[in-house]
């Protein structure tokens, strides 16, 4: 994937080329095919360009229109290129770059142009005549975009390490974000990063900056348009299948590079893998399949093991899955490599990408995004919360099978007990884990960092817009750049998300089955073992994790020992942390939660060390 960056001195101060070079140095590994920096007195744009795509060979790092005084940079994979070319009246279709196409869309639709682009993108357009900067991010935030805005200067970049390299960008922490992570508080602020001065442009948002100030606007909300009402179940199944298959097809046909797929044995990765493999076979291409699960000769298939489903799919489609072998020694550099702060260590992810890169894979399919919409694991509570009361009571009645007592029990279990879950009154994942936060810091932050409601089973749209998806897309963008790979997310195609949230919610939960219409739509391509599939359980990975518990705990101790105590002095109670590290890892939950907190701090520290290392 590419990386874009830029600086605008609103006070008229000339651009310092050294600052632009510093930004480029921090993102140079993103786009390895071409790079450029262009400046015009007090504004500068830059891009490190990746030309992964059939039409990408015509792309330029910085696109300029000297007559109109326009500069444009983008990180974009556009999947509806033909439709845009036609709508914008462009005739020399073979030679139109992605940048020229985006500019044509902007000239036709103005600020609404992003709504018409089906793809993964961020782009920035400078208009000299209007003295205006326009920035857009794709519908689901697959491509990251961060910015820093003070009264006299605005800077943006695909990776906030490029912003941290600038002398006028503070490295002060966002204490609310820091407290939320260290305390395990579910707190929603999609714009926040770990650094107070750096913000994330939210998914499906545009940003416009001119002499009047900075304005942001959301241009799309999933499921907010016309509701989809079809005649029968068969029609819903057909439309669902067609729209997902088309999303996969567009991504397969975007590039002629070697394509891989992550296969976990769950519904989403299985559907994507099968559809991608079949589409590739039409042009005699093969799909490279990889799984994070251990190989069969390392651990025999266990009851409920997802590897049994993986093997079924591979046998059915003629694929060969390569598993992650835990017997291979870990790369010591992985432990010290920085990741986005809230994304853990990413060591398994790095192993996967290293393997795929060695085999020449440039793009990788993922089933991420399915849980949030198209294969949403709906529930009785969701039917009630979204106003489908008749279907709710019909489902309760059917599950009670005529028993009044059972009817009442199901009512309570699906309402009172389920409603407490989002507020963490029952089953709080952080309960029982050691507290390592300094008491003074916790006292100061409790009022500033209220616990939010987990909307997953109540309001899927709010959950999608909470920034939860961007945890995965930010990590993939960050690590993909290291290995010259791009992830493909067909379930994050905005049409797929929109369709899933525009149909009546009862199609997602029917006959006591969640993912009802999704199961029906893809029953014809999935092995019959999926008929009664409920929840994916990583049995093999969990078994090996138990065996390697002591090794994992030692890794946590190592990371904790490397933390800069002065850097986190105001936030962490080091006596409590030392006490925790002196204990054992017998309790898996405590082990996992403590590791997550330490990884978070370690990642922040590594990022700052990386930025300081010139």
Coordinates of C-alpha atoms in Angstrom, one line a residue:
X1 CA 0.0 0.0 0.0
X2 CA 1.0 3.6 -0.5
X3 CA 1.5 6.3 2.1
X4 CA 0.6 10.0 1.7
X5 CA 1.7 13.0 3.8
X6 CA 1.7 16.8 3.7
X7 CA 2.1 20.1 5.6
X8 CA 0.3 23.4 5.1
X9 CA 1.5 26.5 6.9
X10 CA -1.7 28.6 7.1
X11 CA 0.4 31.6 8.3
X12 CA 2.2 31.7 4.9
X13 CA 5.5 30.3 6.3
X14 CA 7.5 28.5 3.5
X15 CA 7.7 24.8 3.7
X16 CA 10.9 23.4 5.1
X17 CA 12.1 20.6 2.7
X18 CA 13.9 18.9 5.6
X19 CA 10.6 18.4 7.4
X20 CA 9.0 16.8 4.3
X21 CA 12.1 14.6 4.0
X22 CA 11.7 13.5 7.6
X23 CA 8.1 12.6 7.0
X24 CA 9.0 10.6 3.9
X25 CA 11.7 8.7 5.8
X26 CA 9.1 7.4 8.3
X27 CA 6.8 6.0 5.6
X28 CA 9.3 5.1 2.8
X29 CA 8.6 1.4 3.3
X30 CA 5.0 1.7 2.4
X31 CA 5.3 2.5 -1.3
X32 CA 8.5 1.1 -2.8
X33 CA 7.7 1.7 -6.5
X34 CA 8.0 5.5 -6.7
X35 CA 8.1 8.5 -4.4
X36 CA 8.0 12.3 -4.7
X37 CA 7.7 15.5 -2.8
X38 CA 6.1 18.6 -4.2
X39 CA 6.0 22.0 -2.6
X40 CA 4.4 25.3 -3.5
X41 CA 5.6 28.0 -1.1
X42 CA 3.7 27.2 2.1
X43 CA 2.2 23.8 1.2
X44 CA 3.9 20.5 0.5
X45 CA 2.6 17.1 -0.5
X46 CA 4.4 13.8 -0.6
X47 CA 3.7 10.2 -1.4
X48 CA 5.5 6.8 -1.3
X49 CA 3.7 4.9 -4.1
X50 CA 2.9 1.2 -4.4
X51 CA 1.8 0.2 -7.9
X52 CA 0.1 -3.0 -7.0
X53 CA -2.7 -3.3 -9.5
X54 CA -3.4 -3.8 -13.2
X55 CA -4.0 -0.1 -13.9
X56 CA -1.6 1.2 -11.2
X57 CA 1.3 1.5 -13.6
X58 CA 0.0 4.9 -14.7
X59 CA -0.2 6.3 -11.2
X60 CA 2.0 9.1 -10.1
X61 CA 3.2 9.9 -6.5
X62 CA 2.0 13.5 -6.7
X63 CA -0.5 14.5 -9.4
X64 CA -0.5 18.1 -10.4
X65 CA -2.6 20.3 -12.6
X66 CA -0.5 23.4 -13.1
X67 CA -3.2 25.5 -14.8
X68 CA -5.8 24.9 -12.1
X69 CA -3.2 25.1 -9.3
X70 CA -4.2 21.6 -8.0
X71 CA -2.1 19.0 -6.2
X72 CA -3.4 15.5 -5.3
X73 CA -2.0 12.5 -3.5
X74 CA -3.8 9.3 -2.7
X75 CA -3.4 5.8 -1.3
X76 CA -6.1 4.1 -3.2
X77 CA -7.4 0.8 -4.6
X78 CA -10.5 1.6 -6.6
X79 CA -12.8 -1.3 -7.4
X80 CA -15.4 0.5 -9.5
X81 CA -13.0 2.1 -12.0
X82 CA -15.1 1.4 -15.1
X83 CA -18.2 2.9 -13.6
X84 CA -16.3 6.0 -12.5
X85 CA -14.7 6.4 -15.9
X86 CA -18.1 6.3 -17.6
X87 CA -19.7 8.7 -15.1
X88 CA -16.9 11.2 -15.3
X89 CA -16.8 11.0 -19.2
X90 CA -13.2 9.9 -19.4
X91 CA -12.4 8.3 -22.7
X92 CA -8.7 7.3 -22.7
X93 CA -9.6 4.6 -20.1
X94 CA -6.4 2.6 -20.3
X95 CA -4.1 5.5 -19.4
X96 CA -6.1 7.2 -16.7
X97 CA -4.3 7.0 -13.3
X98 CA -6.0 6.6 -10.0
X99 CA -5.1 10.2 -9.1
X100 CA -6.7 11.5 -12.3
X101 CA -9.8 9.4 -11.8
X102 CA -10.2 10.7 -8.2
X103 CA -9.7 14.3 -9.4
X104 CA -12.4 13.8 -12.1
X105 CA -14.8 12.4 -9.5
X106 CA -14.0 15.5 -7.3
X107 CA -14.7 17.8 -10.2
X108 CA -18.0 16.1 -10.9
X109 CA -19.4 15.5 -7.4
X110 CA -17.4 17.9 -5.2
X111 CA -17.3 17.0 -1.6
X112 CA -19.6 14.1 -2.2
X113 CA -17.1 12.4 -4.5
X114 CA -16.0 9.8 -1.8
X115 CA -19.5 8.5 -1.7
X116 CA -19.3 7.3 -5.3
X117 CA -15.9 5.6 -5.0
X118 CA -16.0 1.9 -4.2
X119 CA -12.6 1.1 -2.8
X120 CA -10.0 1.4 0.0
X121 CA -8.7 4.9 -0.1
X122 CA -7.4 8.1 1.5
X123 CA -6.7 11.2 -0.6
X124 CA -5.8 14.8 -0.3
X125 CA -6.5 17.6 -2.8
X126 CA -5.0 21.1 -2.7
X127 CA -6.7 23.9 -4.6
X128 CA -4.5 26.9 -4.9
X129 CA -7.2 29.2 -6.2
X130 CA -9.5 28.5 -3.3
X131 CA -6.7 28.1 -0.8
X132 CA -8.5 24.9 0.3
X133 CA -7.4 21.5 1.4
X134 CA -9.8 18.6 1.0
X135 CA -9.1 15.1 2.5
X136 CA -11.3 12.0 2.4
X137 CA -11.2 8.5 4.0
X138 CA -12.9 5.4 2.7
X139 CA -16.3 4.2 4.0
X140 CA -15.0 1.6 6.5
X141 CA -11.6 3.2 7.2
X142 CA -9.5 0.4 5.6
X143 CA -6.8 3.0 4.8
X144 CA -5.6 5.0 7.8
X145 CA -5.2 8.8 7.8
X146 CA -4.0 10.9 10.8
X147 CA -3.6 14.7 11.2
X148 CA -2.4 17.4 13.5
X149 CA -4.0 20.8 13.4
X150 CA -2.8 23.9 15.2
X151 CA -3.9 27.5 14.3
X152 CA -0.9 28.1 12.1
X153 CA -0.1 24.7 10.7
X154 CA -1.9 21.5 9.5
X155 CA -0.1 18.2 8.8
X156 CA -1.4 14.8 7.7
X157 CA 0.0 11.4 7.1
X158 CA -1.0 7.7 6.6
X159 CA 1.2 6.8 9.6
X160 CA 1.4 9.0 12.7
X161 CA 5.1 8.2 13.0
X162 CA 5.5 10.7 10.1
X163 CA 3.7 13.3 12.2
X164 CA 5.7 12.6 15.3
X165 CA 8.9 13.2 13.3
X166 CA 7.8 16.9 13.0
X167 CA 9.2 19.3 15.6
X168 CA 6.0 21.1 16.0
X169 CA 4.0 18.0 16.9
X170 CA 3.9 17.2 20.6
X171 CA 4.6 13.7 21.9
X172 CA 2.4 14.3 24.9
X173 CA 0.1 11.3 25.6
X174 CA -3.7 11.4 25.3
X175 CA -4.3 10.6 29.0
X176 CA -7.9 9.5 28.4
X177 CA -6.9 6.9 25.8
X178 CA -4.0 5.8 28.1
X179 CA -6.3 5.3 31.1
X180 CA -8.9 3.5 29.0
X181 CA -6.3 0.9 27.8
X182 CA -4.6 0.5 31.2
X183 CA -7.8 0.1 33.1
X184 CA -9.7 -2.0 30.6
X185 CA -12.4 0.6 30.3
X186 CA -14.5 0.4 27.1
X187 CA -14.4 4.0 26.0
X188 CA -15.4 5.3 22.6
X189 CA -13.5 8.1 20.8
X190 CA -12.8 7.1 17.2
X191 CA -10.7 10.2 16.6
X192 CA -8.3 9.7 19.5
X193 CA -4.9 8.3 19.2
X194 CA -2.4 7.7 22.0
X195 CA -0.9 11.2 21.3
X196 CA -3.0 14.2 22.4
X197 CA -2.1 16.4 19.3
X198 CA -2.7 13.6 16.7
X199 CA -6.2 12.7 15.6
X200 CA -7.5 10.0 13.3
X201 CA -9.8 11.0 10.5
X202 CA -12.9 8.8 11.1
X203 CA -14.1 6.3 8.5
X204 CA -16.6 7.7 5.9
X205 CA -15.5 11.3 6.8
X206 CA -14.3 14.2 4.7
X207 CA -12.2 17.1 6.0
X208 CA -12.1 20.5 4.5
X209 CA -9.7 23.2 5.7
X210 CA -9.6 26.8 4.4
X211 CA -9.4 30.3 5.8
X212 CA -12.8 29.8 7.5
X213 CA -11.3 26.9 9.6
X214 CA -11.5 23.2 9.7
X215 CA -14.8 21.3 9.0
X216 CA -15.4 17.6 9.1
X217 CA -18.5 15.8 7.8
X218 CA -19.7 12.2 7.6
X219 CA -20.7 11.3 4.1
X220 CA -22.1 7.7 4.6
X221 CA -23.9 5.7 7.3
X222 CA -24.4 2.0 6.7
X223 CA -28.0 1.0 6.4
X224 CA -29.2 4.7 6.4
X225 CA -30.7 4.6 2.9
X226 CA -33.7 2.8 1.5
X227 CA -34.6 -0.4 3.3
X228 CA -34.4 -3.6 1.3
X229 CA -37.6 -5.6 1.3
X230 CA -37.7 -8.7 -0.9
X231 CA -40.4 -11.2 -1.6
X232 CA -39.0 -14.4 0.0
X233 CA -36.0 -16.1 1.6
X234 CA -34.6 -17.3 -1.8
X235 CA -34.3 -13.7 -3.0
X236 CA -32.5 -12.6 0.1
X237 CA -30.1 -15.5 -0.3
X238 CA -29.4 -14.7 -3.9
X239 CA -28.8 -11.0 -3.4
X240 CA -26.5 -11.7 -0.4
X241 CA -24.5 -14.3 -2.3
X242 CA -24.2 -12.1 -5.4
X243 CA -23.1 -9.0 -3.6
X244 CA -20.4 -10.8 -1.6
X245 CA -19.2 -12.7 -4.7
X246 CA -19.0 -9.5 -6.6
X247 CA -16.9 -7.8 -3.8
X248 CA -14.5 -10.8 -3.9
X249 CA -14.4 -10.7 -7.8
X250 CA -13.6 -7.0 -8.0
X251 CA -10.7 -7.5 -5.6
X252 CA -9.4 -10.6 -7.4
X253 CA -9.4 -8.7 -10.7
X254 CA -7.8 -5.6 -9.4
X255 CA -4.4 -7.1 -9.5
X256 CA -2.6 -9.9 -11.4
X257 CA -0.2 -10.4 -8.5
X258 CA 0.0 -13.6 -6.5
X259 CA -3.0 -13.6 -4.0
X260 CA -3.2 -15.3 -0.6
X261 CA -6.0 -15.9 1.9
X262 CA -6.2 -16.2 5.6
X263 CA -8.2 -19.3 6.6
X264 CA -9.2 -19.8 10.2
X265 CA -12.0 -22.3 9.7
X266 CA -14.7 -19.8 10.7
X267 CA -17.6 -18.8 8.5
X268 CA -16.2 -15.6 7.1
X269 CA -12.7 -16.7 6.1
X270 CA -14.1 -19.9 4.7
X271 CA -16.6 -18.1 2.4
X272 CA -14.0 -15.6 1.2
X273 CA -11.4 -18.3 0.6
X274 CA -13.8 -20.5 -1.4
X275 CA -15.1 -17.5 -3.5
X276 CA -11.6 -16.2 -4.2
X277 CA -10.2 -19.6 -5.1
X278 CA -13.1 -20.2 -7.6
X279 CA -12.7 -16.7 -9.1
X280 CA -8.9 -17.2 -9.6
X281 CA -9.4 -20.6 -11.2
X282 CA -11.3 -18.9 -14.0
X283 CA -8.0 -17.4 -15.2
X284 CA -5.9 -20.4 -14.2
X285 CA -4.5 -18.7 -11.1
X286 CA -4.0 -20.3 -7.7
X287 CA -4.8 -19.1 -4.2
X288 CA -2.1 -19.3 -1.5
X289 CA -3.8 -20.3 1.7
X290 CA -2.4 -19.9 5.2
X291 CA -3.7 -20.4 8.8
X292 CA -2.5 -19.4 12.2
X293 CA -3.4 -22.8 13.5
X294 CA -0.6 -25.4 14.2
X295 CA 0.1 -28.1 11.6
X296 CA -1.5 -31.5 11.9
X297 CA 1.9 -33.3 12.6
X298 CA 2.4 -30.9 15.5
X299 CA -0.9 -31.6 17.2
X300 CA -3.6 -34.1 16.2
X301 CA -7.1 -32.8 15.4
X302 CA -9.0 -32.3 18.6
X303 CA -12.8 -32.4 19.2
X304 CA -14.3 -29.1 17.9
X305 CA -11.0 -28.3 16.1
X306 CA -11.4 -25.8 13.3
X307 CA -8.5 -27.4 11.4
X308 CA -11.0 -30.2 10.5
X309 CA -13.1 -27.6 8.7
X310 CA -10.0 -26.1 7.1
X311 CA -9.0 -29.5 5.7
X312 CA -12.5 -30.1 4.4
X313 CA -12.4 -26.8 2.5
X314 CA -9.0 -27.4 1.1
X315 CA -10.0 -30.9 -0.1
X316 CA -13.2 -29.6 -1.6
X317 CA -11.5 -26.7 -3.5
X318 CA -8.2 -28.4 -4.3
X319 CA -6.2 -26.1 -2.0
X320 CA -3.1 -26.6 0.1
X321 CA -3.1 -24.8 3.5
X322 CA 0.2 -24.0 5.2
X323 CA -0.1 -23.8 9.0
X324 CA 1.9 -21.8 11.4
X325 CA 4.5 -24.1 13.0
X326 CA 5.1 -23.1 16.6
X327 CA 8.2 -25.3 16.6
X328 CA 10.0 -22.8 14.4
X329 CA 12.0 -20.4 16.6
X330 CA 10.6 -17.0 17.0
X331 CA 12.3 -14.1 15.3
X332 CA 13.9 -12.1 18.1
X333 CA 13.4 -8.9 16.2
X334 CA 9.6 -9.4 16.3
X335 CA 9.5 -8.9 20.1
X336 CA 11.2 -5.5 19.8
X337 CA 9.3 -4.3 16.7
X338 CA 6.7 -1.6 17.3
X339 CA 3.0 -2.1 16.5
X340 CA 0.1 0.3 16.8
X341 CA -0.4 0.7 20.6
X342 CA -3.7 -1.0 21.0
X343 CA -2.9 -4.0 18.6
X344 CA -0.7 -6.1 20.9
X345 CA 2.6 -7.6 19.7
X346 CA 1.5 -8.8 16.3
X347 CA 4.1 -11.6 16.4
X348 CA 1.8 -14.3 14.8
X349 CA 0.8 -11.8 12.2
X350 CA 4.4 -11.0 11.4
X351 CA 5.2 -14.7 11.0
X352 CA 2.3 -15.0 8.5
X353 CA 3.3 -12.0 6.5
X354 CA 6.9 -13.0 6.4
X355 CA 5.9 -16.4 5.1
X356 CA 3.6 -15.0 2.5
X357 CA 6.1 -12.4 1.4
X358 CA 8.8 -15.1 0.9
X359 CA 6.4 -16.9 -1.4
X360 CA 5.8 -13.7 -3.5
X361 CA 2.3 -13.0 -2.3
X362 CA 1.3 -9.4 -2.7
X363 CA -2.3 -9.3 -1.6
X364 CA -4.1 -11.3 1.1
X365 CA -7.8 -11.9 1.5
X366 CA -9.3 -11.6 5.0
X367 CA -12.7 -12.3 6.4
X368 CA -12.5 -9.4 8.8
X369 CA -15.5 -7.2 8.9
X370 CA -18.0 -10.0 8.5
X371 CA -18.9 -10.2 12.2
X372 CA -19.9 -6.6 12.2
X373 CA -22.5 -6.8 9.5
X374 CA -23.0 -9.5 6.9
X375 CA -22.5 -12.5 9.1
X376 CA -23.5 -10.7 12.3
X377 CA -24.1 -12.9 15.2
X378 CA -27.5 -11.5 16.1
X379 CA -29.5 -12.4 19.1
X380 CA -33.0 -12.2 20.7
X381 CA -32.0 -9.0 22.4
X382 CA -31.1 -7.4 19.1
X383 CA -34.5 -8.2 17.7
X384 CA -36.1 -6.5 20.7
X385 CA -33.7 -3.5 20.8
X386 CA -34.2 -2.8 17.0
X387 CA -38.0 -2.9 17.2
X388 CA -38.8 -6.3 15.7
X389 CA -41.0 -7.2 18.7
X390 CA -43.3 -9.5 16.8
X391 CA -40.4 -11.6 15.6
X392 CA -38.9 -11.5 19.0
X393 CA -41.9 -12.9 20.8
X394 CA -42.4 -15.4 18.0
X395 CA -38.8 -16.7 18.5
X396 CA -39.2 -16.9 22.3
X397 CA -42.5 -18.8 21.9
X398 CA -40.9 -21.2 19.4
X399 CA -37.9 -21.9 21.7
X400 CA -40.1 -22.3 24.7
X401 CA -42.0 -25.1 22.9
X402 CA -45.2 -24.4 24.8
X403 CA -43.7 -24.2 28.3
X404 CA -44.7 -21.1 30.2
X405 CA -41.8 -21.5 32.6
X406 CA -39.3 -21.8 29.8
X407 CA -40.9 -18.8 28.1
X408 CA -40.3 -16.6 31.1
X409 CA -36.7 -17.9 31.5
X410 CA -35.9 -17.1 27.9
X411 CA -37.5 -13.6 28.3
X412 CA -35.3 -12.9 31.3
X413 CA -32.1 -14.4 29.8
X414 CA -32.5 -12.5 26.6
X415 CA -33.3 -9.1 28.1
X416 CA -32.2 -8.4 31.7
X417 CA -29.1 -10.7 31.7
X418 CA -28.0 -9.7 28.2
X419 CA -28.5 -6.0 28.8
X420 CA -26.0 -6.1 31.7
X421 CA -23.4 -7.5 29.4
X422 CA -22.7 -4.4 27.4
X423 CA -22.2 -2.4 30.6
X424 CA -19.9 -5.1 32.0
X425 CA -21.9 -5.6 35.2
X426 CA -21.6 -9.3 34.7
X427 CA -18.6 -11.0 33.2
X428 CA -16.3 -8.0 33.3
X429 CA -13.2 -9.2 31.4
X430 CA -11.0 -7.0 33.5
X431 CA -12.3 -8.2 36.8
X432 CA -9.7 -10.2 38.8
X433 CA -6.8 -8.8 36.8
X434 CA -4.1 -6.9 38.7
X435 CA -4.4 -3.1 38.7
X436 CA -1.1 -1.5 37.7
X437 CA -2.4 2.1 37.4
X438 CA -1.1 4.7 39.7
X439 CA -3.8 5.7 42.2
X440 CA -3.5 9.4 41.6
X441 CA -3.9 9.0 37.9
X442 CA -6.9 6.7 38.2
X443 CA -8.6 9.2 40.6
X444 CA -8.1 12.0 38.1
X445 CA -9.2 10.1 35.0
X446 CA -12.3 8.2 36.2
X447 CA -14.7 11.1 35.5
X448 CA -13.0 12.0 32.2
X449 CA -13.1 8.4 30.9
X450 CA -16.7 7.0 31.4
X451 CA -17.4 3.5 30.4
X452 CA -19.3 3.3 27.1
X453 CA -21.9 0.7 26.1
X454 CA -20.7 -2.1 23.9
X455 CA -23.2 -1.8 21.0
X456 CA -22.4 -5.0 19.2
X457 CA -25.7 -6.8 20.0
X458 CA -27.8 -3.6 20.4
X459 CA -26.9 -1.2 17.6
X460 CA -24.6 -2.7 15.0
X461 CA -24.3 0.7 13.2
X462 CA -23.0 2.4 16.3
X463 CA -20.6 -0.5 16.9
X464 CA -19.2 -0.2 13.3
X465 CA -18.8 3.6 13.8
X466 CA -17.1 3.1 17.2
X467 CA -13.6 2.6 15.6
X468 CA -13.5 -1.0 16.6
X469 CA -12.9 -2.2 13.0
X470 CA -10.0 0.2 12.6
X471 CA -8.0 -1.7 15.2
X472 CA -7.6 -4.4 12.6
X473 CA -7.2 -2.2 9.6
X474 CA -4.6 0.0 11.3
X475 CA -2.6 -3.1 12.3
X476 CA -2.7 -4.6 8.8
X477 CA -1.7 -1.3 7.2
X478 CA 1.2 -0.9 9.6
X479 CA 2.5 -4.5 9.2
X480 CA 1.6 -4.9 5.5
X481 CA 4.0 -2.0 4.7
X482 CA 6.9 -3.9 6.3
X483 CA 6.4 -6.9 4.0
X484 CA 5.1 -5.2 0.8
X485 CA 1.7 -6.8 1.1
X486 CA -1.9 -5.5 1.0
X487 CA -4.9 -7.0 2.7
X488 CA -8.2 -7.3 0.9
X489 CA -11.4 -7.0 2.9
X490 CA -14.5 -7.9 0.8
X491 CA -16.8 -7.8 3.8
X492 CA -15.7 -4.1 4.2
X493 CA -17.0 -3.3 0.8
X494 CA -19.4 -0.6 1.7
X495 CA -22.2 -2.1 -0.5
X496 CA -21.9 -5.4 1.5
X497 CA -22.1 -3.5 4.8
X498 CA -25.0 -1.4 3.6
X499 CA -27.0 -4.4 2.4
X500 CA -26.5 -6.3 5.6
X501 CA -27.8 -3.4 7.7
X502 CA -30.7 -2.5 5.3
X503 CA -32.5 -5.8 5.4
X504 CA -34.9 -6.6 8.2
X505 CA -32.9 -7.6 11.3
X506 CA -35.0 -10.8 11.8
X507 CA -33.2 -12.3 8.8
X508 CA -30.0 -12.3 10.8
X509 CA -31.7 -14.3 13.6
X510 CA -34.4 -16.9 12.9
X511 CA -35.4 -20.3 14.1
X512 CA -33.0 -19.8 17.1
X513 CA -30.0 -19.4 14.7
X514 CA -27.9 -16.4 14.4
X515 CA -26.4 -15.6 11.0
X516 CA -29.5 -17.3 9.6
X517 CA -29.6 -15.7 6.1
X518 CA -25.9 -15.9 5.8
X519 CA -25.9 -19.6 6.5
X520 CA -28.6 -20.2 4.0
X521 CA -26.9 -18.1 1.3
X522 CA -23.6 -19.9 1.4
X523 CA -24.8 -23.4 2.4
X524 CA -24.3 -24.5 -1.2
X525 CA -20.5 -23.8 -1.2
X526 CA -19.6 -24.7 2.4
X527 CA -18.9 -28.3 3.6
X528 CA -21.9 -29.8 5.3
X529 CA -20.0 -29.7 8.6
X530 CA -21.0 -26.0 8.7
X531 CA -24.7 -26.8 8.9
X532 CA -24.7 -26.8 12.7
X533 CA -21.6 -24.6 13.2
X534 CA -22.0 -22.2 16.1
X535 CA -18.9 -20.6 17.5
X536 CA -15.4 -20.8 16.3
X537 CA -13.1 -22.2 19.0
X538 CA -9.4 -22.2 18.4
X539 CA -9.0 -25.5 20.2
X540 CA -5.5 -26.3 18.8
X541 CA -4.1 -22.8 19.3
X542 CA -5.5 -22.8 22.9
X543 CA -3.9 -26.2 23.6
X544 CA -0.5 -25.0 22.5
X545 CA -0.9 -21.7 24.3
X546 CA -1.4 -23.7 27.5
X547 CA 1.8 -25.7 26.9
X548 CA 3.7 -22.5 26.2
X549 CA 2.3 -20.6 29.1
X550 CA 5.6 -20.3 31.0
X551 CA 7.3 -19.1 27.8
X552 CA 4.6 -16.5 27.2
X553 CA 4.8 -15.3 30.8
X554 CA 8.6 -14.9 30.5
X555 CA 8.0 -12.7 27.4
X556 CA 5.7 -10.5 29.4
X557 CA 8.4 -10.2 32.1
X558 CA 10.9 -9.2 29.5
X559 CA 8.7 -6.5 28.0
X560 CA 7.8 -5.2 31.5
X561 CA 11.5 -5.0 32.4
X562 CA 12.2 -3.0 29.2
X563 CA 9.6 -0.3 29.9
X564 CA 11.0 3.2 30.5
X565 CA 9.9 4.0 34.0
X566 CA 10.4 7.7 33.6
X567 CA 8.2 7.8 30.5
X568 CA 5.3 6.2 32.4
X569 CA 6.1 7.5 35.9
X570 CA 2.8 9.4 36.1
X571 CA 0.6 6.5 35.1
X572 CA 2.0 3.1 36.3
X573 CA 2.4 2.0 39.9
X574 CA 5.7 0.2 39.5
X575 CA 5.5 -1.5 42.8
X576 CA 2.2 -3.2 41.8
X577 CA 3.6 -4.1 38.4
X578 CA 6.8 -5.6 40.0
X579 CA 4.6 -7.6 42.4
X580 CA 2.6 -8.9 39.5
X581 CA 5.7 -9.8 37.5
X582 CA 7.1 -11.7 40.5
X583 CA 4.0 -14.0 40.5
X584 CA 3.1 -16.9 38.2
X585 CA 0.9 -17.1 35.1
X586 CA -1.5 -19.7 36.5
X587 CA -4.5 -17.6 35.8
X588 CA -4.9 -17.4 32.0
X589 CA -7.2 -14.4 32.1
X590 CA -4.9 -12.4 34.3
X591 CA -2.0 -13.4 32.1
X592 CA -3.8 -12.2 28.9
X593 CA -5.0 -8.9 30.4
X594 CA -1.7 -8.0 32.0
X595 CA 0.1 -8.9 28.7
X596 CA -2.2 -6.6 26.8
X597 CA -1.5 -3.6 29.1
X598 CA 2.2 -4.1 29.0
X599 CA 2.2 -4.6 25.2
X600 CA 0.3 -1.3 24.9
X601 CA 2.9 0.6 26.8
X602 CA 5.8 -1.2 25.1
X603 CA 4.4 -0.3 21.7
X604 CA 4.1 3.4 22.6
X605 CA 7.7 3.3 23.8
X606 CA 8.9 1.6 20.6
X607 CA 7.2 4.1 18.5
X608 CA 8.8 7.0 20.3
X609 CA 12.2 5.3 20.1
X610 CA 11.7 4.7 16.4
X611 CA 10.8 8.3 15.8
X612 CA 13.9 9.5 17.7
X613 CA 16.1 7.1 15.9
X614 CA 17.5 9.2 13.0

